Amino acid sequence: MQSPPIRLIDKGSRIPYYYQLGEILKEEIELGRWAPGDLLPSEAGMEEIFVVSRTVIRKALDMLEADGAVIRQKGRGTVVAKPKFRYEAVAAAGEWSRGGLTGEPRLGQVIDVRRVLAGAHVGRVLSTAPEDEILELTVTQTVGGQPASFSQIYVRMDATPALSRLTGDADGVLSLVEGGPDVLAQLAAAYDFWLSESRMTVEISLATEFEAELIDTPQHSPVFLLSSVDLDRNGVPVSFTRTVVRSDHFRFTVDIKYPAADDAGPDAQGVMSMLASKTATPTGQ
């Protein structure tokens, strides 16, 4: 079966080209276009495919290398890394926004809001067709007046009747107030967008130039990378969020449940269920 064409860079987006390219390459790796150990196309090949400069390509590869998705090998090229060992975190909806914070999270800057096609990866996560339209929101959040995190949020248009009725350019009709409550709280209030559960993974990464500028942290400094799938009251996935959080600004606490001795099988040591009791506390508090 022939693979679908690679998604190209949106030259009209406010998201930097290198950041878009990095996300596209990660999506294609996850979908299996390149398996662990495979070489990615050369810089010349990517230049031809994506019509961007080699500077853009190198910054995108820096981003993937920092995430641990690829390995640069001198004299060979860029190789897809083996998948990371992954812990699954299951969080009560809204706890990320409310639990344990000494300062209330606020919506910082609305960078971009647009309608996009779901595509293969996000469509699979949200159980929608790749050609279906979804909302893409790119925003920052603040805590105690300080930049704290950067998020890209993908929301199903049919998640609620109020969202389904949105017409025209999303940027002109979606009501988000900078300085107001965080995005999910505003969507809940304005569009009846209530969640019952969030399934989250937490990784460590390094801040790219774009992320570092938005959350006021040095480039290449350690950050938390959170990926969250949010379910509505019927258990339907309605939003997918990728959030970069300043590691010097927050502390996460996770309870780990180990299997009982009677239930422990040969793989028990490699499987842990982490239930959400995480806290996010500004540094110095």
XYZ file of C-alpha atoms in Angstrom:
285
model
C 0.000 0.000 0.000
C 1.436 3.356 -1.023
C 2.072 5.854 1.785
C 0.055 9.102 1.656
C 1.984 12.197 0.578
C 3.950 14.044 3.246
C 2.211 17.130 4.641
C 3.965 20.288 3.454
C 4.829 23.445 5.348
C 2.091 26.078 5.560
C 3.881 29.228 4.379
C 0.939 31.362 5.562
C 1.157 30.196 9.182
C 2.716 32.275 11.940
C 4.464 29.144 13.230
C 8.162 29.179 12.151
C 9.041 26.918 9.236
C 11.582 24.902 11.240
C 9.007 24.226 13.950
C 6.428 23.056 11.410
C 9.033 20.856 9.721
C 10.043 19.291 13.020
C 6.412 18.437 13.807
C 5.870 16.994 10.314
C 8.947 14.767 10.580
C 7.907 13.531 14.039
C 4.425 12.752 12.719
C 5.831 10.772 9.807
C 8.167 8.829 12.105
C 5.241 7.941 14.378
C 3.178 6.838 11.388
C 5.972 4.492 10.328
C 7.224 6.164 7.164
C 10.697 5.827 8.707
C 11.332 3.046 11.215
C 13.954 3.039 13.992
C 17.372 2.725 12.382
C 16.210 4.220 9.059
C 17.940 7.235 7.580
C 15.881 10.377 7.095
C 16.189 12.077 3.697
C 19.366 14.106 3.255
C 19.313 17.874 3.739
C 19.317 18.236 -0.055
C 16.358 15.862 -0.281
C 14.396 17.740 2.386
C 15.236 21.029 0.708
C 13.581 19.740 -2.461
C 10.565 18.190 -0.690
C 9.700 21.064 1.645
C 11.103 24.038 -0.311
C 12.917 25.524 2.668
C 16.521 26.475 3.348
C 19.086 24.165 4.896
C 19.186 26.458 7.918
C 15.499 25.670 8.508
C 16.158 21.937 8.026
C 19.077 21.900 10.464
C 17.054 23.712 13.134
C 14.223 21.204 12.674
C 16.672 18.310 13.050
C 18.139 19.989 16.160
C 14.601 19.999 17.559
C 14.110 16.276 16.830
C 17.512 15.412 18.250
C 16.691 17.293 21.468
C 13.432 15.312 21.712
C 15.375 12.069 21.295
C 13.529 11.217 18.071
C 16.657 11.069 15.881
C 20.412 10.580 16.177
C 22.971 12.401 14.023
C 25.736 10.032 12.897
C 28.831 11.577 11.382
C 29.465 10.358 7.874
C 26.083 8.620 7.671
C 23.266 11.072 8.261
C 20.235 11.428 10.526
C 18.916 8.129 11.893
C 15.514 7.503 13.492
C 16.041 6.607 17.158
C 14.416 3.717 18.984
C 11.150 4.674 20.738
C 11.506 6.001 24.257
C 10.312 3.942 27.193
C 6.966 5.569 27.899
C 5.046 6.014 31.119
C 1.309 6.578 30.742
C -0.212 9.233 32.996
C -3.984 9.432 33.442
C -5.115 12.797 34.748
C -8.460 14.000 36.015
C -9.751 16.618 33.585
C -8.789 20.120 34.600
C -6.343 19.070 37.340
C -3.407 20.377 35.308
C -5.084 23.779 35.369
C -6.179 23.761 38.999
C -4.405 21.254 41.203
C -1.726 22.507 43.555
C -1.104 25.840 41.871
C -0.191 28.746 44.100
C -0.860 31.082 41.189
C -3.830 30.837 38.849
C -2.933 29.935 35.250
C -4.017 32.556 32.704
C -4.116 32.627 28.932
C -1.041 34.570 27.837
C -0.677 35.221 24.114
C -2.963 33.875 21.396
C -0.400 33.259 18.670
C -2.604 31.625 16.065
C -6.128 30.204 15.692
C -7.162 28.507 12.474
C -9.116 25.712 10.864
C -6.903 22.917 9.553
C -7.397 19.421 8.212
C -6.946 16.802 10.918
C -4.373 14.841 8.920
C -3.380 11.252 9.586
C -1.798 11.571 13.031
C -4.177 13.991 14.792
C -7.137 12.408 12.984
C -6.178 9.024 14.416
C -5.741 10.467 17.931
C -9.119 12.250 17.777
C -10.921 9.391 15.974
C -11.842 11.603 13.033
C -11.174 11.395 9.294
C -7.903 12.961 8.035
C -9.884 15.275 5.740
C -12.160 16.573 8.544
C -11.662 20.155 9.694
C -10.507 20.783 13.255
C -9.482 23.866 15.203
C -5.770 24.456 15.810
C -4.944 26.876 18.641
C -1.396 28.021 19.388
C -1.149 29.855 22.712
C 0.978 30.584 25.756
C -0.013 30.485 29.413
C 1.212 32.503 32.375
C 1.274 31.805 36.116
C 1.706 34.675 38.539
C 2.284 36.978 35.576
C 5.272 34.947 34.325
C 5.342 33.014 31.009
C 5.014 29.354 31.959
C 4.021 27.201 28.992
C 3.385 27.041 25.259
C 0.611 24.873 23.787
C -0.681 23.684 20.441
C -4.263 22.470 20.904
C -6.316 20.558 18.336
C -10.074 20.486 18.922
C -12.791 18.591 17.054
C -15.297 20.986 15.494
C -18.109 18.602 16.457
C -17.017 18.390 20.108
C -20.031 20.502 21.136
C -23.051 21.971 19.305
C -21.687 25.482 19.950
C -18.371 24.670 18.249
C -20.209 22.969 15.371
C -22.059 26.221 14.664
C -18.847 28.221 14.182
C -18.583 29.456 10.609
C -16.059 31.475 8.615
C -12.489 32.144 9.697
C -11.843 30.601 13.112
C -9.690 33.543 14.161
C -12.667 35.836 13.678
C -15.272 33.746 15.497
C -13.510 31.904 18.324
C -13.679 34.039 21.428
C -10.493 33.865 23.507
C -9.484 36.597 25.941
C -5.769 37.125 26.544
C -5.172 37.546 30.259
C -8.333 35.576 31.014
C -8.630 31.975 32.281
C -6.715 29.235 30.484
C -7.932 27.974 27.096
C -9.868 24.929 28.304
C -11.646 26.985 30.949
C -12.631 29.587 28.331
C -13.825 26.907 25.900
C -15.880 25.323 28.690
C -17.556 28.610 29.560
C -18.178 29.860 26.018
C -18.781 26.625 24.087
C -19.909 24.061 26.699
C -16.618 22.207 26.186
C -16.504 20.034 29.312
C -14.020 17.187 29.735
C -14.175 14.071 31.876
C -10.659 12.679 31.553
C -7.208 13.517 30.200
C -4.622 10.928 29.183
C -1.202 12.474 29.407
C 2.399 11.525 28.749
C 5.285 13.521 30.224
C 8.773 13.721 28.710
C 11.851 15.883 29.087
C 13.035 17.915 26.107
C 15.098 21.020 25.324
C 13.536 24.359 24.407
C 13.787 25.352 20.760
C 14.459 28.969 19.817
C 10.743 29.572 19.153
C 9.618 27.958 22.430
C 12.359 29.657 24.455
C 11.328 33.088 23.205
C 7.660 32.496 24.033
C 8.159 31.159 27.570
C 11.132 33.384 28.427
C 13.709 30.673 29.040
C 17.181 30.139 27.515
C 17.333 28.209 24.260
C 18.172 24.505 24.788
C 17.196 24.687 28.466
C 15.331 21.623 29.837
C 11.539 21.715 29.538
C 8.673 19.339 30.255
C 6.909 18.087 27.127
C 3.289 17.097 27.865
C 1.074 15.323 25.344
C -2.568 15.062 26.366
C -5.647 13.463 24.812
C -8.842 14.834 26.389
C -12.107 12.878 26.522
C -15.632 14.224 26.851
C -18.287 12.816 29.192
C -19.043 10.039 26.702
C -15.407 8.951 26.532
C -14.936 10.431 23.035
C -11.528 12.061 22.333
C -12.292 15.710 21.535
C -8.951 17.480 21.859
C -5.227 16.787 21.656
C -2.712 19.114 23.279
C 1.062 19.349 23.071
C 2.449 21.609 25.811
C 6.000 22.746 26.533
C 6.433 23.792 30.186
C 9.374 25.590 31.783
C 11.167 23.089 34.009
C 12.439 25.849 36.288
C 8.902 27.036 36.921
C 7.047 23.855 37.825
C 7.408 20.692 39.852
C 5.438 17.544 39.024
C 4.559 14.848 41.529
C 3.221 11.507 40.329
C 1.837 8.580 42.360
C 2.890 5.195 40.962
C 0.778 2.088 41.588
C 2.677 -1.190 41.455
C 0.902 -4.481 40.759
C 0.160 -6.656 43.761
C 2.521 -9.596 44.270
C -0.206 -12.084 43.282
C -0.861 -10.194 40.035
C 2.753 -9.624 39.048
C 3.549 -11.270 35.751
C 6.886 -11.465 33.905
C 6.385 -7.980 32.466
C 5.131 -6.343 35.658
C 8.339 -4.376 36.267
C 8.016 -2.729 32.869
C 4.401 -1.635 33.306
C 3.338 1.049 35.759
C 0.092 2.975 35.872
C 0.586 6.550 36.991
C -2.552 8.210 38.295
C -2.687 11.965 38.412
C -1.750 13.573 41.650
C 0.681 15.892 39.974
C 1.268 19.380 41.259
C 2.600 22.390 39.445
C 4.253 24.908 41.736
C 6.022 28.126 40.678
C 9.692 28.165 41.638
C 10.375 29.684 45.017
C 6.889 29.005 46.371
